[in-house]
Amino acid sequence: SLVVTACVAASKNNNGNFDGNKNNDISNSKDGKYTQSTSAWEVAKTLVRERGILGLYRGAPAVAMRQATNWASRQGFTEWVRPRIPVEGALGELLAGCIGGTLSAWNTPLEVARIESQSVVMKKRTGGSADGDDDEDGKGRSLVGTMCDIVEERGFGALYVGIIPRAAQACYQTLFLVCV
């Protein structure tokens, strides 16, 4: 994770693209800060020196909140559903996992806000246009502030964009990581 974060930071001036080729991304850096010989570890050390340890990944609170609610919900809903399913055995387990996983998609607004806030920050860093408040260090809005902006601009339903594929993925993951 640390190495990936450092590589992404090294390619931040390459429109945020990272295709796994560190040398290509670093050589395309517009500010000349990183060279072909710059290692991911050197980039990570630079980030820690300039921004502190929290600068390695500024989206950590949103991701942690989403992940914690994901897995707690999957486990919790599955355990709550298990005794209420009239089917015994493997089929009952499959149903419980599928229902528990599907119900765990309730936190889709957290994921939508995380993606939106990270894309806004990236647009500003790469010179694209992005609306919204942003402080001088490019940190961006809070998770709640981003959610409010989404509702104001696109309506409440915009917080649930992608809920069906997310519920399907959660169903699949819960079956194999909680039930089996």
N, CA, C and O of each residue as an XYZ file, in Angstrom:
720
protein
N       0.825     -1.193      0.000
C       0.000      0.000      0.000
C       0.869      1.257      0.000
O       0.603      2.212     -0.730
N       1.910      1.240      0.831
C       2.807      2.378      0.903
C       3.501      2.607     -0.432
O       3.613      3.743     -0.892
N       3.963      1.534     -1.048
C       4.656      1.646     -2.328
C       3.701      2.113     -3.419
O       4.064      2.952     -4.243
N       2.487      1.579     -3.430
C       1.504      1.993     -4.422
C       1.179      3.468     -4.260
O       1.088      4.197     -5.247
N       1.003      3.914     -3.013
C       0.713      5.320     -2.756
C       1.850      6.198     -3.253
O       1.614      7.242     -3.861
N       3.081      5.779     -2.995
C       4.232      6.557     -3.441
C       4.294      6.625     -4.965
O       4.596      7.677     -5.526
N       4.012      5.517     -5.631
C       4.033      5.503     -7.094
C       2.943      6.389     -7.676
O       3.165      7.086     -8.666
N       1.770      6.362     -7.064
C       0.684      7.219     -7.531
C       1.062      8.678     -7.317
O       0.794      9.519     -8.175
N       1.680      8.984     -6.186
C       2.120     10.358     -5.937
C       3.163     10.779     -6.963
O       3.184     11.930     -7.399
N       4.021      9.852     -7.344
C       5.033     10.174     -8.345
C       4.405     10.481     -9.692
O       4.954     11.253    -10.477
N       3.273      9.884     -9.955
C       2.630     10.108    -11.248
C       1.501     11.124    -11.161
O       0.709     11.243    -12.096
N       1.412     11.858    -10.061
C       0.291     12.774     -9.865
C       0.194     13.849    -10.941
O      -0.899     14.340    -11.223
N       1.301     14.216    -11.536
C       1.262     15.224    -12.590
C       1.075     14.614    -13.964
O       1.188     15.302    -14.979
N       0.793     13.344    -13.994
C       0.538     12.644    -15.254
C      -0.964     12.364    -15.363
O      -1.379     11.263    -15.722
N      -1.759     13.372    -15.049
C      -3.218     13.280    -15.061
C      -3.745     12.179    -14.160
O      -4.826     11.642    -14.399
N      -2.990     11.840    -13.129
C      -3.449     10.853    -12.176
C      -3.395      9.431    -12.676
O      -3.843      8.519    -11.981
N      -2.854      9.214    -13.875
C      -2.809      7.864    -14.426
C      -1.622      7.109    -13.866
O      -0.537      7.668    -13.706
N      -1.831      5.845    -13.573
C      -0.731      4.985    -13.166
C      -0.997      3.624    -13.761
O      -1.925      2.928    -13.348
N      -0.205      3.250    -14.707
C      -0.432      2.001    -15.412
C       0.514      0.905    -14.978
O       0.636     -0.115    -15.657
N       1.192      1.101    -13.844
C       2.109      0.094    -13.358
C       3.530      0.314    -13.829
O       4.436     -0.389    -13.381
N       3.755      1.264    -14.715
C       5.095      1.537    -15.209
C       5.612      2.795    -14.537
O       5.386      3.901    -15.026
N       6.307      2.633    -13.414
C       6.780      3.762    -12.623
C       7.685      4.672    -13.437
O       7.556      5.895    -13.368
N       8.603      4.090    -14.210
C       9.550      4.910    -14.955
C       8.866      5.801    -15.960
O       9.242      6.964    -16.111
N       7.862      5.278    -16.657
C       7.118      6.071    -17.627
C       6.404      7.220    -16.937
O       6.437      8.349    -17.427
N       5.765      6.955    -15.819
C       5.024      7.995    -15.117
C       5.943      9.066    -14.567
O       5.640     10.256    -14.657
N       7.078      8.648    -13.991
C       8.006      9.617    -13.426
C       8.634     10.460    -14.528
O       8.829     11.662    -14.346
N       8.954      9.852    -15.666
C       9.583     10.611    -16.748
C       8.623     11.615    -17.353
O       9.060     12.597    -17.954
N       7.323     11.392    -17.208
C       6.337     12.331    -17.734
C       5.953     13.412    -16.734
O       5.070     14.222    -17.015
N       6.594     13.439    -15.583
C       6.297     14.432    -14.561
C       6.608     15.816    -15.102
O       7.699     16.051    -15.619
N       5.655     16.735    -14.986
C       5.799     18.066    -15.566
C       6.719     18.977    -14.758
O       7.343     19.884    -15.310
N       6.802     18.730    -13.437
C       7.585     19.643    -12.611
C       9.049     19.236    -12.480
O       9.834     19.968    -11.877
N       9.437     18.080    -13.033
C      10.818     17.650    -12.986
C      11.287     17.225    -11.610
O      12.478     16.991    -11.407
N      10.379     17.122    -10.670
C      10.730     16.767     -9.300
C      11.259     15.345     -9.215
O      12.156     15.058     -8.423
N      10.706     14.459    -10.029
C      11.111     13.064    -10.003
C      11.791     12.715    -11.322
O      11.389     13.186    -12.386
N      12.810     11.898    -11.238
C      13.559     11.504    -12.434
C      13.423     10.003    -12.635
O      12.785      9.311    -11.841
N      14.033      9.510    -13.710
C      14.004      8.078    -14.005
C      14.566      7.261    -12.852
O      14.124      6.134    -12.625
N      15.531      7.807    -12.119
C      16.177      7.050    -11.053
C      15.473      7.196     -9.701
O      15.932      6.618     -8.715
N      14.392      7.938     -9.628
C      13.674      8.117     -8.376
C      12.899      6.842     -8.050
O      12.078      6.381     -8.842
N      13.172      6.286     -6.879
C      12.473      5.066     -6.479
C      11.169      5.423     -5.764
O      10.985      6.544     -5.289
N      10.288      4.453     -5.702
C       9.027      4.652     -4.981
C       9.298      4.960     -3.517
O       8.593      5.759     -2.902
N      10.312      4.328     -2.969
C      10.648      4.556     -1.558
C      11.089      6.008     -1.340
O      10.732      6.612     -0.328
N      11.867      6.579     -2.281
C      12.290      7.978     -2.188
C      11.088      8.913     -2.262
O      11.028      9.914     -1.547
N      10.139      8.586     -3.122
C       8.927      9.397     -3.230
C       8.154      9.350     -1.919
O       7.673     10.381     -1.450
N       8.029      8.166     -1.322
C       7.317      8.030     -0.047
C       8.006      8.845      1.032
O       7.337      9.519      1.815
N       9.335      8.798      1.088
C      10.062      9.572      2.102
C       9.842     11.068      1.895
O       9.701     11.817      2.862
N       9.814     11.501      0.638
C       9.569     12.910      0.343
C       8.177     13.321      0.812
O       8.002     14.384      1.407
N       7.190     12.471      0.540
C       5.827     12.778      0.979
C       5.750     12.885      2.493
O       5.121     13.808      3.010
N       6.370     11.968      3.208
C       6.349     12.009      4.672
C       7.042     13.266      5.170
O       6.567     13.907      6.107
N       8.152     13.620      4.556
C       8.890     14.816      4.971
C       8.066     16.088      4.718
O       8.037     16.983      5.563
N       7.399     16.172      3.562
C       6.654     17.375      3.196
C       5.292     17.475      3.873
O       4.873     18.562      4.268
N       4.594     16.333      4.009
C       3.205     16.358      4.486
C       2.975     15.598      5.779
O       1.879     15.651      6.336
N       3.978     14.897      6.264
C       3.799     14.064      7.449
C       3.253     12.704      7.042
O       2.924     12.471      5.878
N       3.162     11.815      8.018
C       2.720     10.451      7.736
C       1.298     10.411      7.171
O       0.977      9.536      6.366
N       0.456     11.341      7.582
C      -0.917     11.373      7.071
C      -0.982     11.803      5.608
O      -1.999     11.591      4.948
N       0.084     12.399      5.098
C       0.114     12.821      3.713
C       0.242     11.676      2.723
O       0.044     11.865      1.523
N       0.575     10.479      3.222
C       0.707      9.349      2.315
C      -0.619      8.986      1.667
O      -0.669      8.600      0.499
N      -1.687      9.114      2.436
C      -2.995      8.828      1.852
C      -4.047      9.633      2.570
O      -4.491      9.271      3.660
N      -4.441     10.721      1.958
C      -5.370     11.642      2.606
C      -6.811     11.141      2.614
O      -7.632     11.670      3.362
N      -7.132     10.162      1.824
C      -8.492      9.642      1.797
C      -8.725      8.524      2.801
O      -9.765      7.866      2.764
N      -7.779      8.304      3.689
C      -7.866      7.181      4.622
C      -9.120      7.193      5.498
O      -9.720      6.133      5.673
N      -9.550      8.317      6.055
C     -10.758      8.280      6.896
C     -12.003      7.815      6.144
O     -12.792      7.031      6.672
N     -12.178      8.291      4.925
C     -13.351      7.875      4.146
C     -13.284      6.394      3.809
O     -14.291      5.690      3.890
N     -12.110      5.921      3.433
C     -11.959      4.507      3.096
C     -12.150      3.645      4.339
O     -12.808      2.606      4.281
N     -11.582      4.071      5.455
C     -11.727      3.300      6.695
C     -13.189      3.221      7.122
O     -13.658      2.164      7.545
N     -13.909      4.335      7.014
C     -15.322      4.337      7.389
C     -16.126      3.401      6.485
O     -16.979      2.648      6.957
N     -15.849      3.457      5.203
C     -16.567      2.598      4.265
C     -16.242      1.129      4.511
O     -17.143      0.291      4.567
N     -14.958      0.817      4.657
C     -14.567     -0.574      4.853
C     -15.107     -1.134      6.168
O     -15.584     -2.268      6.211
N     -15.036     -0.351      7.224
C     -15.545     -0.819      8.520
C     -17.046     -1.073      8.453
O     -17.538     -2.082      8.959
N     -17.760     -0.157      7.832
C     -19.207     -0.359      7.725
C     -19.532     -1.483      6.752
O     -20.521     -2.192      6.938
N     -18.712     -1.654      5.715
C     -18.932     -2.772      4.782
C     -18.905     -4.103      5.508
O     -19.875     -4.860      5.477
N     -17.796     -4.380      6.155
C     -17.619     -5.706      6.740
C     -18.454     -5.905      7.988
O     -18.935     -7.011      8.235
N     -18.636     -4.870      8.774
C     -19.519     -5.002      9.937
C     -20.955     -5.257      9.479
O     -21.669     -6.060     10.080
N     -21.367     -4.584      8.430
C     -22.721     -4.770      7.897
C     -22.891     -6.158      7.305
O     -23.892     -6.830      7.551
N     -21.914     -6.580      6.528
C     -22.019     -7.908      5.911
C     -22.142     -8.991      6.971
O     -23.008     -9.861      6.884
N     -21.276     -8.934      7.964
C     -21.320     -9.929      9.028
C     -22.599     -9.791      9.849
O     -23.278    -10.780     10.126
N     -22.918     -8.569     10.230
C     -24.084     -8.326     11.069
C     -25.394     -8.706     10.406
O     -26.217     -9.399     11.004
N     -25.594     -8.259      9.177
C     -26.830     -8.594      8.469
C     -26.937    -10.092      8.205
O     -28.018    -10.672      8.307
N     -25.813    -10.713      7.865
C     -25.838    -12.157      7.614
C     -26.212    -12.919      8.882
O     -27.028    -13.839      8.832
N     -25.623    -12.545     10.015
C     -25.941    -13.209     11.281
C     -27.391    -12.947     11.695
O     -28.034    -13.817     12.281
N     -27.900    -11.763     11.398
C     -29.274    -11.434     11.750
C     -30.260    -12.226     10.885
O     -31.314    -12.646     11.363
N     -29.911    -12.425      9.619
C     -30.798    -13.110      8.677
C     -30.793    -14.630      8.877
O     -31.824    -15.274      8.682
N     -29.662    -15.208      9.259
C     -29.515    -16.668      9.345
C     -30.657    -17.369     10.073
O     -31.250    -18.286      9.504
N     -30.992    -16.986     11.293
C     -32.050    -17.727     11.999
C     -33.458    -17.461     11.449
O     -34.405    -18.167     11.797
N     -33.591    -16.466     10.609
C     -34.905    -16.096     10.079
C     -35.211    -16.753      8.731
O     -36.316    -16.612      8.208
N     -34.248    -17.459      8.178
C     -34.455    -18.122      6.889
C     -35.002    -19.516      7.152
O     -34.426    -20.280      7.925
N     -36.108    -19.843      6.510
C     -36.737    -21.145      6.783
C     -36.025    -22.331      6.117
O     -36.427    -23.479      6.309
N     -34.991    -22.064      5.352
C     -34.284    -23.128      4.634
C     -33.046    -23.529      5.438
O     -32.292    -22.671      5.897
N     -32.843    -24.823      5.603
C     -31.691    -25.341      6.354
C     -30.545    -25.691      5.414
O     -30.731    -25.794      4.202
N     -29.372    -25.870      5.979
C     -28.221    -26.366      5.238
C     -27.543    -25.332      4.371
O     -27.596    -24.130      4.632
N     -26.898    -25.839      3.324
C     -26.086    -24.994      2.448
C     -26.921    -23.930      1.735
O     -26.473    -22.796      1.568
N     -28.127    -24.292      1.319
C     -28.977    -23.315      0.639
C     -29.347    -22.169      1.583
O     -29.391    -21.012      1.165
N     -29.607    -22.483      2.836
C     -29.892    -21.447      3.830
C     -28.706    -20.519      4.034
O     -28.871    -19.306      4.162
N     -27.501    -21.099      4.065
C     -26.286    -20.290      4.191
C     -26.109    -19.380      2.987
O     -25.766    -18.207      3.133
N     -26.342    -19.921      1.799
C     -26.218    -19.116      0.586
C     -27.215    -17.960      0.583
O     -26.866    -16.834      0.226
N     -28.433    -18.238      0.973
C     -29.449    -17.180      1.029
C     -29.087    -16.122      2.069
O     -29.194    -14.923      1.810
N     -28.658    -16.575      3.242
C     -28.289    -15.629      4.301
C     -27.139    -14.730      3.850
O     -27.171    -13.519      4.070
N     -26.119    -15.326      3.216
C     -24.985    -14.545      2.738
C     -25.366    -13.570      1.651
O     -24.894    -12.434      1.628
N     -26.221    -14.015      0.752
C     -26.640    -13.149     -0.343
C     -27.494    -11.980      0.186
O     -27.319    -10.836     -0.234
N     -28.393    -12.277      1.088
C     -29.233    -11.210      1.661
C     -28.384    -10.266      2.508
O     -28.519     -9.047      2.401
N     -27.511    -10.822      3.350
C     -26.640     -9.988      4.179
C     -25.735     -9.105      3.344
O     -25.558     -7.927      3.655
N     -25.161     -9.657      2.290
C     -24.302     -8.873      1.415
C     -25.054     -7.773      0.698
O     -24.575     -6.644      0.589
N     -26.236     -8.110      0.210
C     -27.039     -7.112     -0.489
C     -27.441     -5.965      0.433
O     -27.379     -4.798      0.045
N     -27.852     -6.301      1.656
C     -28.224     -5.255      2.612
C     -27.041     -4.375      3.010
O     -27.220     -3.225      3.410
N     -25.833     -4.923      2.898
C     -24.654     -4.140      3.291
C     -24.344     -3.006      2.316
O     -23.458     -2.194      2.582
N     -25.039     -2.938      1.221
C     -24.820     -1.854      0.257
C     -25.476     -0.547      0.708
O     -25.482      0.432     -0.039
N     -26.021     -0.525      1.910
C     -26.650      0.693      2.432
C     -25.655      1.849      2.491
O     -26.059      3.011      2.441
N     -24.363      1.546      2.598
C     -23.369      2.609      2.752
C     -22.815      3.115      1.416
O     -21.752      3.736      1.385
N     -23.506      2.862      0.347
C     -23.089      3.352     -0.968
C     -22.841      4.865     -0.979
O     -21.912      5.303     -1.658
N     -23.623      5.686     -0.263
C     -23.317      7.123     -0.255
C     -21.896      7.445      0.232
O     -21.299      8.419     -0.229
N     -21.354      6.656      1.141
C     -19.980      6.884      1.597
C     -18.995      6.651      0.451
O     -18.038      7.406      0.280
N     -19.240      5.611     -0.320
C     -18.372      5.298     -1.455
C     -18.489      6.370     -2.540
O     -17.481      6.796     -3.102
N     -19.704      6.802     -2.831
C     -19.918      7.843     -3.843
C     -19.213      9.133     -3.425
O     -18.564      9.781     -4.245
N     -19.341      9.505     -2.151
C     -18.697     10.730     -1.667
C     -17.172     10.600     -1.691
O     -16.482     11.566     -2.015
N     -16.647      9.447     -1.360
C     -15.197      9.228     -1.392
C     -14.665      9.408     -2.813
O     -13.667     10.095     -3.030
N     -15.333      8.790     -3.764
C     -14.898      8.884     -5.160
C     -14.993     10.329     -5.650
O     -14.086     10.826     -6.318
N     -16.081     10.985     -5.318
C     -16.271     12.381     -5.743
C     -15.196     13.284     -5.145
O     -14.609     14.099     -5.857
N     -14.933     13.152     -3.851
C     -13.958     14.041     -3.223
C     -12.558     13.784     -3.763
O     -11.793     14.729     -3.958
N     -12.212     12.535     -4.006
C     -10.898     12.254     -4.554
C     -10.774     12.736     -5.998
O      -9.704     13.192     -6.400
N     -11.834     12.644     -6.775
C     -11.756     13.115     -8.159
C     -11.674     14.636     -8.219
O     -11.001     15.179     -9.095
N     -12.343     15.331     -7.308
C     -12.260     16.789     -7.278
C     -10.851     17.236     -6.926
O     -10.312     18.146     -7.556
N     -10.251     16.604     -5.925
C      -8.891     16.957     -5.529
C      -7.933     16.671     -6.675
O      -7.045     17.477     -6.954
N      -8.102     15.528     -7.344
C      -7.202     15.175     -8.450
C      -7.347     16.162     -9.608
O      -6.351     16.541    -10.224
N      -8.575     16.579     -9.909
C      -8.768     17.552    -10.991
C      -8.039     18.850    -10.678
O      -7.412     19.445    -11.554
N      -8.125     19.285     -9.429
C      -7.465     20.538     -9.059
C      -5.951     20.404     -9.130
O      -5.265     21.337     -9.548
N      -5.429     19.256     -8.728
C      -3.978     19.050     -8.752
C      -3.440     18.972    -10.169
O      -2.298     19.360    -10.414
N      -4.229     18.484    -11.096
C      -3.744     18.317    -12.464
C      -4.151     19.469    -13.359
O      -3.928     19.419    -14.568
N      -4.744     20.503    -12.788
C      -5.056     21.683    -13.564
C      -6.411     21.667    -14.228
O      -6.742     22.591    -14.971
N      -7.211     20.636    -13.979
C      -8.561     20.588    -14.525
C      -9.467     21.508    -13.736
O      -9.071     22.021    -12.689
N     -10.664     21.720    -14.218
C     -11.589     22.563    -13.474
C     -12.389     21.709    -12.513
O     -12.869     20.631    -12.863
N     -12.524     22.208    -11.299
C     -13.316     21.521    -10.286
C     -13.936     22.581     -9.396
O     -13.261     23.506     -8.943
N     -15.212     22.436     -9.155
C     -15.902     23.388     -8.301
C     -15.804     22.929     -6.861
O     -15.423     21.791     -6.589
N     -16.144     23.805     -5.948
C     -16.171     23.451     -4.539
C     -15.039     24.109     -3.783
O     -14.102     24.652     -4.369
N     -15.147     24.049     -2.472
C     -14.138     24.638     -1.613
C     -12.928     23.729     -1.538
O     -13.043     22.503     -1.566
N     -11.782     24.347     -1.443
C     -10.543     23.590     -1.325
C      -9.561     24.468     -0.585
O      -9.401     25.638     -0.931
N      -8.904     23.936      0.417
C      -7.929     24.750      1.114
C      -6.619     24.767      0.351
O      -6.458     24.076     -0.655
N      -5.676     25.577      0.850
C      -4.454     25.822      0.101
C      -3.588     24.585     -0.109
O      -2.791     24.573     -1.047
N      -3.698     23.556      0.704
C      -2.846     22.387      0.508
C      -3.507     21.317     -0.349
O      -2.958     20.223     -0.484
N      -4.666     21.598     -0.931
C      -5.306     20.658     -1.831
C      -6.019     19.517     -1.138
O      -6.324     18.507     -1.771
N      -6.288     19.654      0.140
C      -6.874     18.547      0.890
C      -8.309     18.271      0.486
O      -8.715     17.110      0.437
N      -9.085     19.295      0.198
C     -10.457     19.075     -0.248
C     -11.474     19.155      0.868
O     -11.146     19.511      2.000
N     -12.714     18.821      0.541
C     -13.837     18.914      1.469
C     -13.920     17.685      2.352
O     -13.324     16.645      2.072
N     -14.681     17.836      3.430
C     -14.924     16.695      4.304
C     -15.896     15.735      3.626
O     -16.530     16.083      2.629
N     -16.006     14.540      4.166
C     -16.915     13.546      3.615
C     -18.359     14.041      3.660
O     -19.093     13.913      2.680
N     -18.762     14.601      4.787
C     -20.133     15.108      4.933
C     -20.359     16.295      4.000
O     -21.419     16.404      3.384
N     -19.369     17.185      3.892
C     -19.481     18.326      2.989
C     -19.634     17.887      1.541
O     -20.413     18.465      0.783
N     -18.883     16.859      1.164
C     -18.983     16.327     -0.191
C     -20.360     15.723     -0.436
O     -20.942     15.918     -1.503
N     -20.884     14.990      0.547
C     -22.220     14.395      0.398
C     -23.278     15.489      0.242
O     -24.187     15.362     -0.578
N     -23.161     16.553      1.020
C     -24.108     17.670      0.896
C     -24.024     18.316     -0.488
O     -25.048     18.656     -1.079
N     -22.811     18.482     -0.999
C     -22.637     19.055     -2.338
C     -23.286     18.178     -3.408
O     -23.932     18.685     -4.325
N     -23.111     16.863     -3.286
C     -23.699     15.941     -4.265
C     -25.217     16.061     -4.260
O     -25.840     16.140     -5.320
N     -25.816     16.073     -3.066
C     -27.274     16.186     -2.964
C     -27.755     17.519     -3.529
O     -28.759     17.571     -4.240
N     -27.043     18.587     -3.216
C     -27.428     19.918     -3.695
C     -27.344     20.016     -5.221
O     -28.224     20.595     -5.857
N     -26.291     19.452     -5.802
C     -26.071     19.569     -7.237
C     -26.889     18.583     -8.065
O     -27.402     18.940     -9.126
N     -27.013     17.335     -7.583
C     -27.611     16.280     -8.406
C     -28.789     15.571     -7.771
O     -29.388     14.697     -8.398
N     -29.137     15.925     -6.541
C     -30.265     15.285     -5.886
C     -29.845     14.117     -5.008
O     -28.724     13.617     -5.106
N     -30.765     13.691     -4.148
C     -30.487     12.629     -3.178
C     -30.147     11.308     -3.850
O     -29.300     10.561     -3.360
N     -30.797     11.019     -4.962
C     -30.557      9.762     -5.672
C     -29.129      9.607     -6.164
O     -28.668      8.485     -6.375
N     -28.420     10.717     -6.349
C     -27.038     10.645     -6.824
C     -26.120      9.965     -5.810
O     -25.059      9.460     -6.176
N     -26.519      9.951     -4.550
C     -25.718      9.261     -3.536
C     -25.782      7.742     -3.694
O     -24.947      7.022     -3.147
N     -26.760      7.265     -4.434
C     -26.945      5.821     -4.603
C     -26.612      5.337     -6.019
O     -27.051      4.263     -6.431
N     -25.837      6.133     -6.758
C     -25.409      5.726     -8.090
C     -24.531      4.480     -7.945
O     -23.595      4.460     -7.146
N     -24.841      3.459     -8.716
C     -24.046      2.239     -8.702
C     -24.400      1.256     -7.612
O     -23.632      0.331     -7.352
N     -25.551      1.429     -6.960
C     -25.894      0.547     -5.844
C     -26.165     -0.895     -6.296
O     -25.870     -1.829     -5.551
N     -26.710     -1.093     -7.482
C     -27.026     -2.459     -7.929
C     -25.756     -3.273     -8.173
O     -25.658     -4.384     -7.652
N     -24.775     -2.776     -8.941
C     -23.552     -3.571     -9.074
C     -22.809     -3.727     -7.746
O     -22.170     -4.751     -7.502
N     -22.895     -2.719     -6.903
C     -22.232     -2.802     -5.597
C     -22.900     -3.856     -4.726
O     -22.216     -4.606     -4.030
N     -24.229     -3.922     -4.755
C     -24.949     -4.946     -3.988
C     -24.625     -6.339     -4.521
O     -24.471     -7.282     -3.744
N     -24.521     -6.468     -5.829
C     -24.175     -7.770     -6.417
C     -22.771     -8.194     -5.999
O     -22.548     -9.357     -5.663
N     -21.841     -7.273     -6.019
C     -20.484     -7.580     -5.589
C     -20.463     -7.940     -4.102
O     -19.779     -8.883     -3.705
N     -21.197     -7.206     -3.289
C     -21.246     -7.485     -1.853
C     -21.861     -8.855     -1.582
O     -21.421     -9.568     -0.681
N     -22.862     -9.217     -2.351
C     -23.478    -10.535     -2.224
C     -22.440    -11.616     -2.493
O     -22.302    -12.558     -1.713
N     -21.728    -11.483     -3.573
C     -20.698    -12.442     -3.959
C     -19.600    -12.534     -2.884
O     -19.229    -13.629     -2.461
N     -19.085    -11.371     -2.448
C     -18.023    -11.367     -1.458
C     -18.483    -11.948     -0.137
O     -17.732    -12.677      0.511
N     -19.696    -11.642      0.272
C     -20.201    -12.155      1.540
C     -20.358    -13.662      1.488
O     -20.074    -14.353      2.467
N     -20.803    -14.170      0.367
C     -20.932    -15.623      0.237
C     -19.606    -16.325      0.501
O     -19.563    -17.333      1.206
N     -18.536    -15.797     -0.058
C     -17.254    -16.493      0.022
C     -16.387    -16.068      1.201
O     -15.505    -16.822      1.613
N     -16.615    -14.882      1.751
C     -15.754    -14.422      2.833
C     -16.436    -14.437      4.202
O     -15.755    -14.321      5.220
N     -17.741    -14.575      4.250
C     -18.449    -14.639      5.526
C     -19.082    -16.013      5.717
O     -18.993    -16.598      6.797
N     -19.712    -16.518      4.681
C     -20.484    -17.769      4.821
C     -19.664    -19.033      4.623
O     -19.871    -20.013      5.339
N     -18.762    -19.038      3.694
C     -18.052    -20.287      3.368
C     -16.906    -20.519      4.323
O     -16.196    -21.518      4.204
